[in-house]
CSV table of C-alpha atoms (C1' of nucleotides) in Angstrom, one decimal:
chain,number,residue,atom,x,y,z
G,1,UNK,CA,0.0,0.0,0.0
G,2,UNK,CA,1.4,3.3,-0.7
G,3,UNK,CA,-0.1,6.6,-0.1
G,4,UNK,CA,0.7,10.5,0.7
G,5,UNK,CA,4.0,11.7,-0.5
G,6,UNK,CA,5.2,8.2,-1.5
G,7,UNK,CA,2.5,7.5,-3.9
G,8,UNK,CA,2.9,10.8,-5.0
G,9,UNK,CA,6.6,10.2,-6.0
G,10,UNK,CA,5.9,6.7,-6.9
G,11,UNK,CA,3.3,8.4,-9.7
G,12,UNK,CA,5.6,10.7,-10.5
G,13,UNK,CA,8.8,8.8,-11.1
G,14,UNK,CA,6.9,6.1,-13.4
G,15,UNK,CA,4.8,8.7,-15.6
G,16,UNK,CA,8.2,10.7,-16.2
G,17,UNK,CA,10.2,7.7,-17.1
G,18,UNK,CA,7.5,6.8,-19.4
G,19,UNK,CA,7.1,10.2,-21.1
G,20,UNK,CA,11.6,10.6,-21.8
G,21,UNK,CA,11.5,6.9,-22.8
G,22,UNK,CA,8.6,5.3,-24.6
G,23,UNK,CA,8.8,3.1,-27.4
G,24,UNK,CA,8.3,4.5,-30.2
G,25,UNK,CA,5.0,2.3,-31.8
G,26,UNK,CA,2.7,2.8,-34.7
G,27,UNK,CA,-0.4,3.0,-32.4
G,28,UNK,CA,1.0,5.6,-30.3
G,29,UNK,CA,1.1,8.1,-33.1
G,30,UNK,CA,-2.1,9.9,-32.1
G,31,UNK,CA,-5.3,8.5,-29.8
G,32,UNK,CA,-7.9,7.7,-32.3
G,33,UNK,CA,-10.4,5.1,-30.8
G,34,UNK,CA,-10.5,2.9,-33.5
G,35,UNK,CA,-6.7,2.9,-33.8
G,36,UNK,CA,-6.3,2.0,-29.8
G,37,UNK,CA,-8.9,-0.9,-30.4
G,38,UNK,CA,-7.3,-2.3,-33.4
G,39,UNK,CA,-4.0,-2.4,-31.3
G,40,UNK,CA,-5.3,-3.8,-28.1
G,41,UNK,CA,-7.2,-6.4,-29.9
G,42,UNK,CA,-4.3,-7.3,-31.9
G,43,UNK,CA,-2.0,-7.0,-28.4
G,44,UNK,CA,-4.1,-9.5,-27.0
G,45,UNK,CA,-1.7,-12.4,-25.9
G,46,UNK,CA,0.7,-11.2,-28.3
G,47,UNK,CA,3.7,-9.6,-28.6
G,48,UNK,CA,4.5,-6.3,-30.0
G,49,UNK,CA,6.9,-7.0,-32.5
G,50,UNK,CA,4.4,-9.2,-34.0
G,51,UNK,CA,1.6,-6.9,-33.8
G,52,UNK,CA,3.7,-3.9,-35.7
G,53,UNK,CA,3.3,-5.3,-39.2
G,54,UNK,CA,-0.2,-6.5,-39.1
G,55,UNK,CA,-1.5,-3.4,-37.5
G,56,UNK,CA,0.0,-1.3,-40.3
G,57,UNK,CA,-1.4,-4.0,-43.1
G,58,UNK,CA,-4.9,-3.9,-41.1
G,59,UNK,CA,-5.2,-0.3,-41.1
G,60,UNK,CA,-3.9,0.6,-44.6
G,61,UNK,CA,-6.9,-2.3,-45.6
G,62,UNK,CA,-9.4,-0.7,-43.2
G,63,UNK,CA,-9.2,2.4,-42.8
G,64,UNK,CA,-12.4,2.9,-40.9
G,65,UNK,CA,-15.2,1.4,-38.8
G,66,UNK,CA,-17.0,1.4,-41.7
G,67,UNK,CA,-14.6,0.0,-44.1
G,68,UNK,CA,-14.1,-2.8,-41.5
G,69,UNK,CA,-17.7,-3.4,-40.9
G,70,UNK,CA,-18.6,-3.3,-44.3
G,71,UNK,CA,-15.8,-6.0,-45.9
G,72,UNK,CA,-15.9,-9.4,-46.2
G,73,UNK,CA,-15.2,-11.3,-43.2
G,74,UNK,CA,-13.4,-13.8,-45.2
G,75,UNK,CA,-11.1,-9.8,-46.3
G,76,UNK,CA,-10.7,-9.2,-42.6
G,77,UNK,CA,-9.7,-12.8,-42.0
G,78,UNK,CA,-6.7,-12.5,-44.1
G,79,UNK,CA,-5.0,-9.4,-43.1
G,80,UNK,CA,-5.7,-11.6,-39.5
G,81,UNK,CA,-3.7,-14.7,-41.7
G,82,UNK,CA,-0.8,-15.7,-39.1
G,83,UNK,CA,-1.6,-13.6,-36.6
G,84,UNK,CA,-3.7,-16.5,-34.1
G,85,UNK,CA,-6.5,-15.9,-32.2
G,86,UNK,CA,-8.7,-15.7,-35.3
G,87,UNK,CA,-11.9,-15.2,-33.0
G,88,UNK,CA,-10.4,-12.2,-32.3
G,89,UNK,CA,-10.8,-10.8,-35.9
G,90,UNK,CA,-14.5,-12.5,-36.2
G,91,UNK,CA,-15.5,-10.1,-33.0
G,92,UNK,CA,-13.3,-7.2,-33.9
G,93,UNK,CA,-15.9,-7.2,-37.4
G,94,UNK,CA,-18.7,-8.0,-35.5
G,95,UNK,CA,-18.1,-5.5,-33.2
G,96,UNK,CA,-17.4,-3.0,-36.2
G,97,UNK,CA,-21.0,-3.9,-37.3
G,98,UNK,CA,-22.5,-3.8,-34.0
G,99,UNK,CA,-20.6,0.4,-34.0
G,100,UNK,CA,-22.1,1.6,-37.1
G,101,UNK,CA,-25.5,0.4,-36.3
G,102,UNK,CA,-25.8,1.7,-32.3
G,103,UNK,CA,-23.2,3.9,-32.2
G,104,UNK,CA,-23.0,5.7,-35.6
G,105,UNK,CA,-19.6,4.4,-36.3
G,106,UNK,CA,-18.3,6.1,-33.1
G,107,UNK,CA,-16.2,4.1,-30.5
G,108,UNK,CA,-18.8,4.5,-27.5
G,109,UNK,CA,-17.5,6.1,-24.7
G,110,UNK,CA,-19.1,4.6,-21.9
G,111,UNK,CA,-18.2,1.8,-20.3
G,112,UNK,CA,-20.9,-0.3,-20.5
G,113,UNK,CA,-21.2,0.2,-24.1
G,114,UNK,CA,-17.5,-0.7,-24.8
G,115,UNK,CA,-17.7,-3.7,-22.4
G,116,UNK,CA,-20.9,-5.2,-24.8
G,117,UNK,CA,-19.1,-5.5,-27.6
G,118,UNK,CA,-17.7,-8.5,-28.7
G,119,UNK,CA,-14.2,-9.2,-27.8
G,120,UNK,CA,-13.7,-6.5,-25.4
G,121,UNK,CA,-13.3,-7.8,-21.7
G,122,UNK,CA,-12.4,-5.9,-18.6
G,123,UNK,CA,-8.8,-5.3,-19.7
G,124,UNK,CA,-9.3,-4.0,-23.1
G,125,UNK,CA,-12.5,-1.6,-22.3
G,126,UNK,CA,-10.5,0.5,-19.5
G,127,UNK,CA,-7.6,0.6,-21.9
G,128,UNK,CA,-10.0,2.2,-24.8
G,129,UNK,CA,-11.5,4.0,-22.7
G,130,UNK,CA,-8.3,5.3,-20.9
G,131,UNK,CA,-6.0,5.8,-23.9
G,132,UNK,CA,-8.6,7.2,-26.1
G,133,UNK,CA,-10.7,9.5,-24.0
G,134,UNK,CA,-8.2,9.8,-20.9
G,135,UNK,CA,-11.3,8.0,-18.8
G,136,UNK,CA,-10.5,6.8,-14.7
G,137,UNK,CA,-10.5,3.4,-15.8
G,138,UNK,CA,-7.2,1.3,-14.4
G,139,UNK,CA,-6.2,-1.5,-16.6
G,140,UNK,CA,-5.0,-5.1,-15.3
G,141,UNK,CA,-2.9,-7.3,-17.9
G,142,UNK,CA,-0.6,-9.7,-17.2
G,143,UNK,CA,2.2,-7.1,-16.8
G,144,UNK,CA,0.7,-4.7,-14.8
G,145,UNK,CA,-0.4,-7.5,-12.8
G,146,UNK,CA,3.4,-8.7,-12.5
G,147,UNK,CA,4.4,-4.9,-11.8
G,148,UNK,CA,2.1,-4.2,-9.0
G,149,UNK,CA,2.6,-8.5,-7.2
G,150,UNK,CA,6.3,-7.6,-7.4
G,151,UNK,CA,5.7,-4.0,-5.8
G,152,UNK,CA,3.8,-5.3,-3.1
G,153,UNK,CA,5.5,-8.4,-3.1
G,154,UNK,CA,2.1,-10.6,-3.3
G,155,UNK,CA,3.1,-14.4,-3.5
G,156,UNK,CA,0.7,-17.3,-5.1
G,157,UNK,CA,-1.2,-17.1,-8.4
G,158,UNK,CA,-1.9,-14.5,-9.8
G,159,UNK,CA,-4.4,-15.5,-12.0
G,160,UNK,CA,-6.5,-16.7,-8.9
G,161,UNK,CA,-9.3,-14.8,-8.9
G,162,UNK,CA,-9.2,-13.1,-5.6
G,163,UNK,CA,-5.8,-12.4,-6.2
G,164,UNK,CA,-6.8,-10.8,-9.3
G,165,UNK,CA,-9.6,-8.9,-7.8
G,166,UNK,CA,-6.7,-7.7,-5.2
G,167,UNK,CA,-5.1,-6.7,-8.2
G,168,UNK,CA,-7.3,-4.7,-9.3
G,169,UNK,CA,-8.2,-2.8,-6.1
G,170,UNK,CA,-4.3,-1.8,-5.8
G,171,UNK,CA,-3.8,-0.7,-9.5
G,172,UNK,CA,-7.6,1.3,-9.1
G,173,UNK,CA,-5.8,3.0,-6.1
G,174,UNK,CA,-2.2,3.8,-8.1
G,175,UNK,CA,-4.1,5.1,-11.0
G,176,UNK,CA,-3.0,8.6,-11.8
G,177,UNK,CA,-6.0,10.5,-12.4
G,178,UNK,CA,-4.6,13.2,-13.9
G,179,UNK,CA,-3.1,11.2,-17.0
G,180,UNK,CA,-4.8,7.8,-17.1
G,181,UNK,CA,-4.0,7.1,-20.6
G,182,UNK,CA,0.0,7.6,-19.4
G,183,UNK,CA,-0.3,6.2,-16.7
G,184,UNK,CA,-1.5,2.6,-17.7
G,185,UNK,CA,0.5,2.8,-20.5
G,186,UNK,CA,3.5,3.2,-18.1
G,187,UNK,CA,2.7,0.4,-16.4
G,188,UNK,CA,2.4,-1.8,-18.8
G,189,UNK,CA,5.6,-0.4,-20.5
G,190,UNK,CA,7.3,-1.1,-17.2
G,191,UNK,CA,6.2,-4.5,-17.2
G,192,UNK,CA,7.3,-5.1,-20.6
G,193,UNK,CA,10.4,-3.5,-21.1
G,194,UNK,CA,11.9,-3.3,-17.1
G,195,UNK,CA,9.7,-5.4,-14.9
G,196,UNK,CA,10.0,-8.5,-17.4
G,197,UNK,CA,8.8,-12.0,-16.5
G,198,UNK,CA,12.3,-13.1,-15.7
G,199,UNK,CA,15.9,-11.1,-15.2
G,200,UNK,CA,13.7,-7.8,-14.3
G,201,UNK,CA,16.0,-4.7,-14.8
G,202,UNK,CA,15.8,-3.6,-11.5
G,203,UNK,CA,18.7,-1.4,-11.9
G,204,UNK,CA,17.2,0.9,-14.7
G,205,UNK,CA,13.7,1.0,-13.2
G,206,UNK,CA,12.4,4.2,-12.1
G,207,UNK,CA,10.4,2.9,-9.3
G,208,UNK,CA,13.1,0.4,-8.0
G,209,UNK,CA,13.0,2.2,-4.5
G,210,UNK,CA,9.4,1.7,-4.0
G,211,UNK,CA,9.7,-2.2,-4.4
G,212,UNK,CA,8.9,-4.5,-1.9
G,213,UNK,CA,10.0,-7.8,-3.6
G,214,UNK,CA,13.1,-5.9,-4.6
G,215,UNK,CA,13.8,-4.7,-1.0
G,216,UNK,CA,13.6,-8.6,0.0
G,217,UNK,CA,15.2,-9.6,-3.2
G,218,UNK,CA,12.5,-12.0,-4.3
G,219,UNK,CA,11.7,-10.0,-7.4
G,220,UNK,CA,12.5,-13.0,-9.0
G,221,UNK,CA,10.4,-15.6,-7.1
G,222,UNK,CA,7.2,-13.4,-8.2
G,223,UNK,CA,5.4,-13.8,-10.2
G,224,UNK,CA,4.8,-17.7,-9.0
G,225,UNK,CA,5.3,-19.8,-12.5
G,226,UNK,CA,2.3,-20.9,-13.4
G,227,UNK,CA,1.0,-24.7,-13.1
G,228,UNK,CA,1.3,-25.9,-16.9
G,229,UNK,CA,-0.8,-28.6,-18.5
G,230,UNK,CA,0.9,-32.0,-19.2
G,231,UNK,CA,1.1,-31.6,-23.2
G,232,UNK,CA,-0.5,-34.0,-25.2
G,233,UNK,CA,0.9,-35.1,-28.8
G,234,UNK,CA,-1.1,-35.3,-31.4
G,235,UNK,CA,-0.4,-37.0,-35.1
G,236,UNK,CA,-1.8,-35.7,-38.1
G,237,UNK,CA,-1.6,-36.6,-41.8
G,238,UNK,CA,-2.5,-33.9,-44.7
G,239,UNK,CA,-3.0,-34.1,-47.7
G,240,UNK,CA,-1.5,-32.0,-51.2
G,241,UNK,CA,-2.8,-32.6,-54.1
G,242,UNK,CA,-1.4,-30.7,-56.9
G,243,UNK,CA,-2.4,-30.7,-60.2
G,244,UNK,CA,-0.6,-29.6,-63.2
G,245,UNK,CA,-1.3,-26.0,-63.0
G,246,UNK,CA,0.1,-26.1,-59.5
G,247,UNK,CA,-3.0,-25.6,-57.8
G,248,UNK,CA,-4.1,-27.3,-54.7
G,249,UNK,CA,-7.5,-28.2,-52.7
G,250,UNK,CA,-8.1,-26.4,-49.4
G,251,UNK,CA,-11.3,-27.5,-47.2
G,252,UNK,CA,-13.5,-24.5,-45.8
G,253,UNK,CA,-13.4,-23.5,-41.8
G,254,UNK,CA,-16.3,-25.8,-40.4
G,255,UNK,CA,-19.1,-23.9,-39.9
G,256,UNK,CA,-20.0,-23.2,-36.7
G,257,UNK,CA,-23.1,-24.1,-34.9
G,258,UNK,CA,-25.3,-26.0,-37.7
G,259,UNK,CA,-22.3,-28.5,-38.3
G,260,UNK,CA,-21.0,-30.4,-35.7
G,261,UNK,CA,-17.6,-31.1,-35.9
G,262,UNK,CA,-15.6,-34.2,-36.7
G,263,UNK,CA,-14.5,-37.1,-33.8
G,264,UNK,CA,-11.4,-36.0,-34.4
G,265,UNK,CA,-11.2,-32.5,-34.1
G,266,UNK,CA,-9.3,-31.8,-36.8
G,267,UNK,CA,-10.8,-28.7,-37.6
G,268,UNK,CA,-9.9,-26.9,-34.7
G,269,UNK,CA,-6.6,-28.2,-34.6
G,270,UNK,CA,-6.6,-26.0,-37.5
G,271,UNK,CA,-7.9,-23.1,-36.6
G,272,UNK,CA,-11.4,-22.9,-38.1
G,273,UNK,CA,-9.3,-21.7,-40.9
G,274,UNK,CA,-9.1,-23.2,-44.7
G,275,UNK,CA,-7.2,-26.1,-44.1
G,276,UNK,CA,-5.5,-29.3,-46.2
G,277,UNK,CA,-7.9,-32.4,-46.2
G,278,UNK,CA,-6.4,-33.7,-42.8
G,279,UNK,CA,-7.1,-36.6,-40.3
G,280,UNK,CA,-5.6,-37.6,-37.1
G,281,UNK,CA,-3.6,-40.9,-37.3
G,282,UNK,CA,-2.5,-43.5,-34.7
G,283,UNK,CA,-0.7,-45.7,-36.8
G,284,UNK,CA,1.1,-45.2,-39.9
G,285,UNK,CA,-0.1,-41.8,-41.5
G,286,UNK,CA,0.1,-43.2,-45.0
G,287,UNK,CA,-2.2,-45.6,-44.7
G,288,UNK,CA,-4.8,-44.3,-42.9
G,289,UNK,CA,-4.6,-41.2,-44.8
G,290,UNK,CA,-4.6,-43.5,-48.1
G,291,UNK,CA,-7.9,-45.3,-46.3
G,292,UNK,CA,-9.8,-41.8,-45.7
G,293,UNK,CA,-9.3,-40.4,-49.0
G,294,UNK,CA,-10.5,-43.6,-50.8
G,295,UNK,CA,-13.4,-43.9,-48.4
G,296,UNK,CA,-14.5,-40.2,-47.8
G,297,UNK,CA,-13.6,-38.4,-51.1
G,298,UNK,CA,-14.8,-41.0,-53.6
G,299,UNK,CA,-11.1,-40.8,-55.2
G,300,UNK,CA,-11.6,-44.3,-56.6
G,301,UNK,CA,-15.1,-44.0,-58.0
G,302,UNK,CA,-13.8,-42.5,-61.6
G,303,UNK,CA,-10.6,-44.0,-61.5
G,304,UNK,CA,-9.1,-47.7,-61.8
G,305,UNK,CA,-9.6,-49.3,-58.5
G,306,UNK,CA,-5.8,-50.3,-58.3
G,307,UNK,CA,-5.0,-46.8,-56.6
G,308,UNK,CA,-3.2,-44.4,-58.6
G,309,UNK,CA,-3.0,-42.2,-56.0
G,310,UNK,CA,0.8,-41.7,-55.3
G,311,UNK,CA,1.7,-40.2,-52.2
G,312,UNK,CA,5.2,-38.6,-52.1
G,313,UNK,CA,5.9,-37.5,-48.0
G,314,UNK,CA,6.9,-34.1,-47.4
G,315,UNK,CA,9.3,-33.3,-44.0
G,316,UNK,CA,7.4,-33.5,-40.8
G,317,UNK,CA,5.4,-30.7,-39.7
G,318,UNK,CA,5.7,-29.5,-36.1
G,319,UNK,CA,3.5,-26.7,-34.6
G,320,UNK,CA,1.7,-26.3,-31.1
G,321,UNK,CA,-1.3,-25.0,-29.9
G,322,UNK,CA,-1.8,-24.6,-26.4
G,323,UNK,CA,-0.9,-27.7,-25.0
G,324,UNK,CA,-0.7,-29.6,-27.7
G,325,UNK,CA,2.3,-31.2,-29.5
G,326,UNK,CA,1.1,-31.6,-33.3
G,327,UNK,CA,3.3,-33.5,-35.6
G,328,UNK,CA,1.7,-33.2,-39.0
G,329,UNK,CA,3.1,-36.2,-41.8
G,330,UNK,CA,1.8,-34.1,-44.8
G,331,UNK,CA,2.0,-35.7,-48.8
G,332,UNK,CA,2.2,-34.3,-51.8
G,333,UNK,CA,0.1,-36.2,-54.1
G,334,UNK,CA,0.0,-34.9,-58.0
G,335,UNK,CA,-3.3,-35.4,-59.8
G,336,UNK,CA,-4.6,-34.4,-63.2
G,337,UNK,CA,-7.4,-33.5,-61.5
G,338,UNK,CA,-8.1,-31.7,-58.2
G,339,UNK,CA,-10.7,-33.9,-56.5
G,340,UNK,CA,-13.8,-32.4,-55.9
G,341,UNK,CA,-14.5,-32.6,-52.2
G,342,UNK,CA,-17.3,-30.9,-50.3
G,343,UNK,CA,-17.0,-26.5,-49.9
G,344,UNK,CA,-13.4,-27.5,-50.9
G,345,UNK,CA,-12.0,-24.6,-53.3
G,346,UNK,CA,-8.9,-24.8,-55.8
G,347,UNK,CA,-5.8,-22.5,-54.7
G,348,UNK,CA,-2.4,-21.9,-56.3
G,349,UNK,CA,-0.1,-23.5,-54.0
G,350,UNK,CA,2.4,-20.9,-54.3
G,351,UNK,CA,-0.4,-18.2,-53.5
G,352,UNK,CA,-1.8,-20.0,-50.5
G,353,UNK,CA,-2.9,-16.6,-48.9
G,354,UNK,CA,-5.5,-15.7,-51.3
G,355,UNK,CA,-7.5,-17.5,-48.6
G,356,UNK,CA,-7.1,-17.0,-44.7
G,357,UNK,CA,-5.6,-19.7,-43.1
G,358,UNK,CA,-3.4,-20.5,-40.1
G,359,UNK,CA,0.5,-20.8,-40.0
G,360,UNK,CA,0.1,-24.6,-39.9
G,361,UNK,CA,-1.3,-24.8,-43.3
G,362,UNK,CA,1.1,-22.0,-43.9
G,363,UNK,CA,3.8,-24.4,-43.0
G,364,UNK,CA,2.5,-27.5,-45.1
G,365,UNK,CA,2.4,-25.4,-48.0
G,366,UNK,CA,5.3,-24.3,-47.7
G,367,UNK,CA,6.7,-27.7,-46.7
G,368,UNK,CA,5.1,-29.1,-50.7
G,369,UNK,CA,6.5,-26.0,-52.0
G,370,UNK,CA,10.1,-27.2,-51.1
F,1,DA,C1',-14.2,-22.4,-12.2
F,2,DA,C1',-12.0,-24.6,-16.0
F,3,DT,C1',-10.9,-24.7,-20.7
F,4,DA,C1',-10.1,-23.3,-25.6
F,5,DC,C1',-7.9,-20.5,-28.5
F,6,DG,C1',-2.1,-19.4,-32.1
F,7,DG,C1',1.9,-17.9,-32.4
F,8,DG,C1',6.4,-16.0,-31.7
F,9,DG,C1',10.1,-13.7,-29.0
F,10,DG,C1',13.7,-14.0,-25.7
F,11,DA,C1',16.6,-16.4,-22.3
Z,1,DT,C1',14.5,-25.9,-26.0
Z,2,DC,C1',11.5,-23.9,-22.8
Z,3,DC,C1',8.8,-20.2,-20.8
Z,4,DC,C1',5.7,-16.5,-21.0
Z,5,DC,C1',2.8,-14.3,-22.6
Z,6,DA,C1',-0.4,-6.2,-23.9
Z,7,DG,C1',-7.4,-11.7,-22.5
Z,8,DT,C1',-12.1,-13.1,-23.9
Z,9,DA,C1',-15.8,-16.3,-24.6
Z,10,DT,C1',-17.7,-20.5,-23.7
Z,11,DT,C1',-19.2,-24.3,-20.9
DNA sequence: AATACGGGGGA
DNA sequence: TCCCCAGTATT
């Protein structure tokens, strides 16, 4: 807890630091509310280095509410192409939509508003709200989170919600209210830049004297690491075909609700994203691939039944998503003519971002490409 | 309350 | 290679 003349230096010291040493990002250039959404969404459990050149793509593409609300989702989708999270791009247009038809393609500036749209949670409605329109609202992310348990030296989860909600109370109470827009931004700067996850920079930290965890030297036992799921692998075999033209067939993300979705769960492992035809195997990828196609796609019907479906392996495909460990046996299989499979749709294989789809089918492509 | 959702940067 | 994420929606 600090208060009077130390919280008073402690505001003072932070917001300085960050006004002589901010980094310089694309998002920061002025405070238009659209602009501040698009980054927070896209800053949602990622990193800012990965943000940068999506957020310029995304805004060169849409300029506007409008212009987002008012392009195909399947547009919006692929400027999203790599970047994960893909529901956030689905809400970010729905919430576009949901703008221009209750708010006349403002931002609303209440906080009730702001918290109904889709995609926008706790976290990302006080930073709108506080970055935009210099609104009271404190924000809570991970880093501030980490900033203010390592201040007050707070042990245990952080994530647990009474801890959170303790969280919250103590960054509600640091909030300068003068400059709330600075001010959370400082925090989180501090948590990303000085305050890191591990090796914090205690030395170059403008706040180092109010610490707690630093006066006991346990800045480095806090945050507590959090309990990780045991992974679970998972095998997968895809399937390229290529035809002569160099094109290739790419199945449609399922679609939600109406269709239930298969045992296997393929399609989320890809994202709800175009994908290559793909099972999940427990024995030899090959075969069961070779199985599934006959059976499924009707391959054989037209064609001799000996099988002149050759399938030529590619290099193993690794990825991860969450917890799982996805090893993807992906062949190349040239046809003279792309199989017509349900929704499916013919791409160039060299030109597989024509349509949105995930890194893993990024990598496949690439893999057949080779 | 627990779980799902992608991907990459930095140690 | 492992760890840690600039969270929200769903069940």
């Amino acid at each position: 807890m600090l208060t009077g003349t130390k919280l008073r230096a402690f505001r003072k010291s932070l917001l300085a630091w960050f006004r002589q040493f901010q980094r310089d990002l694309p998002w920061r250039r002025d405070r238009d509310a659209y602009r501040v959404w698009l980054s927070e969404i896209m800053l949602q459990q990622t990193r800012v280095a990965a943000v940068i050149p999506y957020y310029e793509r995304f805004l060169e593409h849409f300029p506007t509410v409008s212009a987002l609300a008012e392009a195909p989702t399947e547009e919006v989708l692929r400027f999203w192409s790599g970047l994960g999270y893909y529901s956030r791009a689905r809400n970010l247009q729905r919430a576009a939509q949901q703008i221009v038809a209750k708010h006349a393609g403002e931002f609303p500036e209440d906080q009730e508003n702001a918290l109904a749209l889709p995609g926008i949670g706790a976290y990302t409605a006080a930073a709108i709200l506080s970055i935009a329109f210099d609104q009271g609202h404190a924000v809570l992310d991970g880093n501030v989170a980490r900033v203010l348990a390592r201040l007050f030296a707070i042990r245990g989860d952080l994530r647990e919600p009474a801890r959170w909600q303790r969280l919250q109370r103590s960054a509600d109470e640091l909030l300068e209210r003068k400059a709330p827009g600075d001010w959370n931004q400082a925090m989180m700067e501090l948590g990303a830049t000085i305050c890191t996850p591990r090796a914090p920079q205690c030395l170059l930290c403008p706040v180092a004297k109010h610490c707690a965890a630093r006066k006991q030297g346990i800045q480095e036992e806090i945050p507590e690491k959090r309990k990780k799921r045991t992974p679970v692998s998972v095998t997968l075999a895809a399937a390229v075909f290529v035809n002569p033209q160099g094109d290739t067939v790419l199945l449609p993300p399922p679609r939600t609700g109406s269709e239930k979705v298969g045992a296997d769960h393929v399609p989320t492992l890809v994202s709800k994203m175009w994908h290559f035809p793909t099972i999940a195997v427990t024995g030899d990828p090959r075969t069961e691939l070779e199985r599934h196609l006959k059976s499924e796609c009707a391959l054989d019907k037209k064609r001799s039944s000996s099988g002149m479906l050759s399938l030529v392996a590619l290099g193993r495909v690794r990825h991860s998503v969450t917890y799982r460990q996805i090893t993807i046996c992906a062949f190349r299989i040239p046809v003279a003519k792309l199989p017509l499979l349900d929704g499916a749709k013919a791409v160039a294989l060299n030109e597989l971002a024509s349509v949105p789809i995930s890194n893993l089918t990024r990598k496949i492509g690439r893999a057949a490409l080779a």
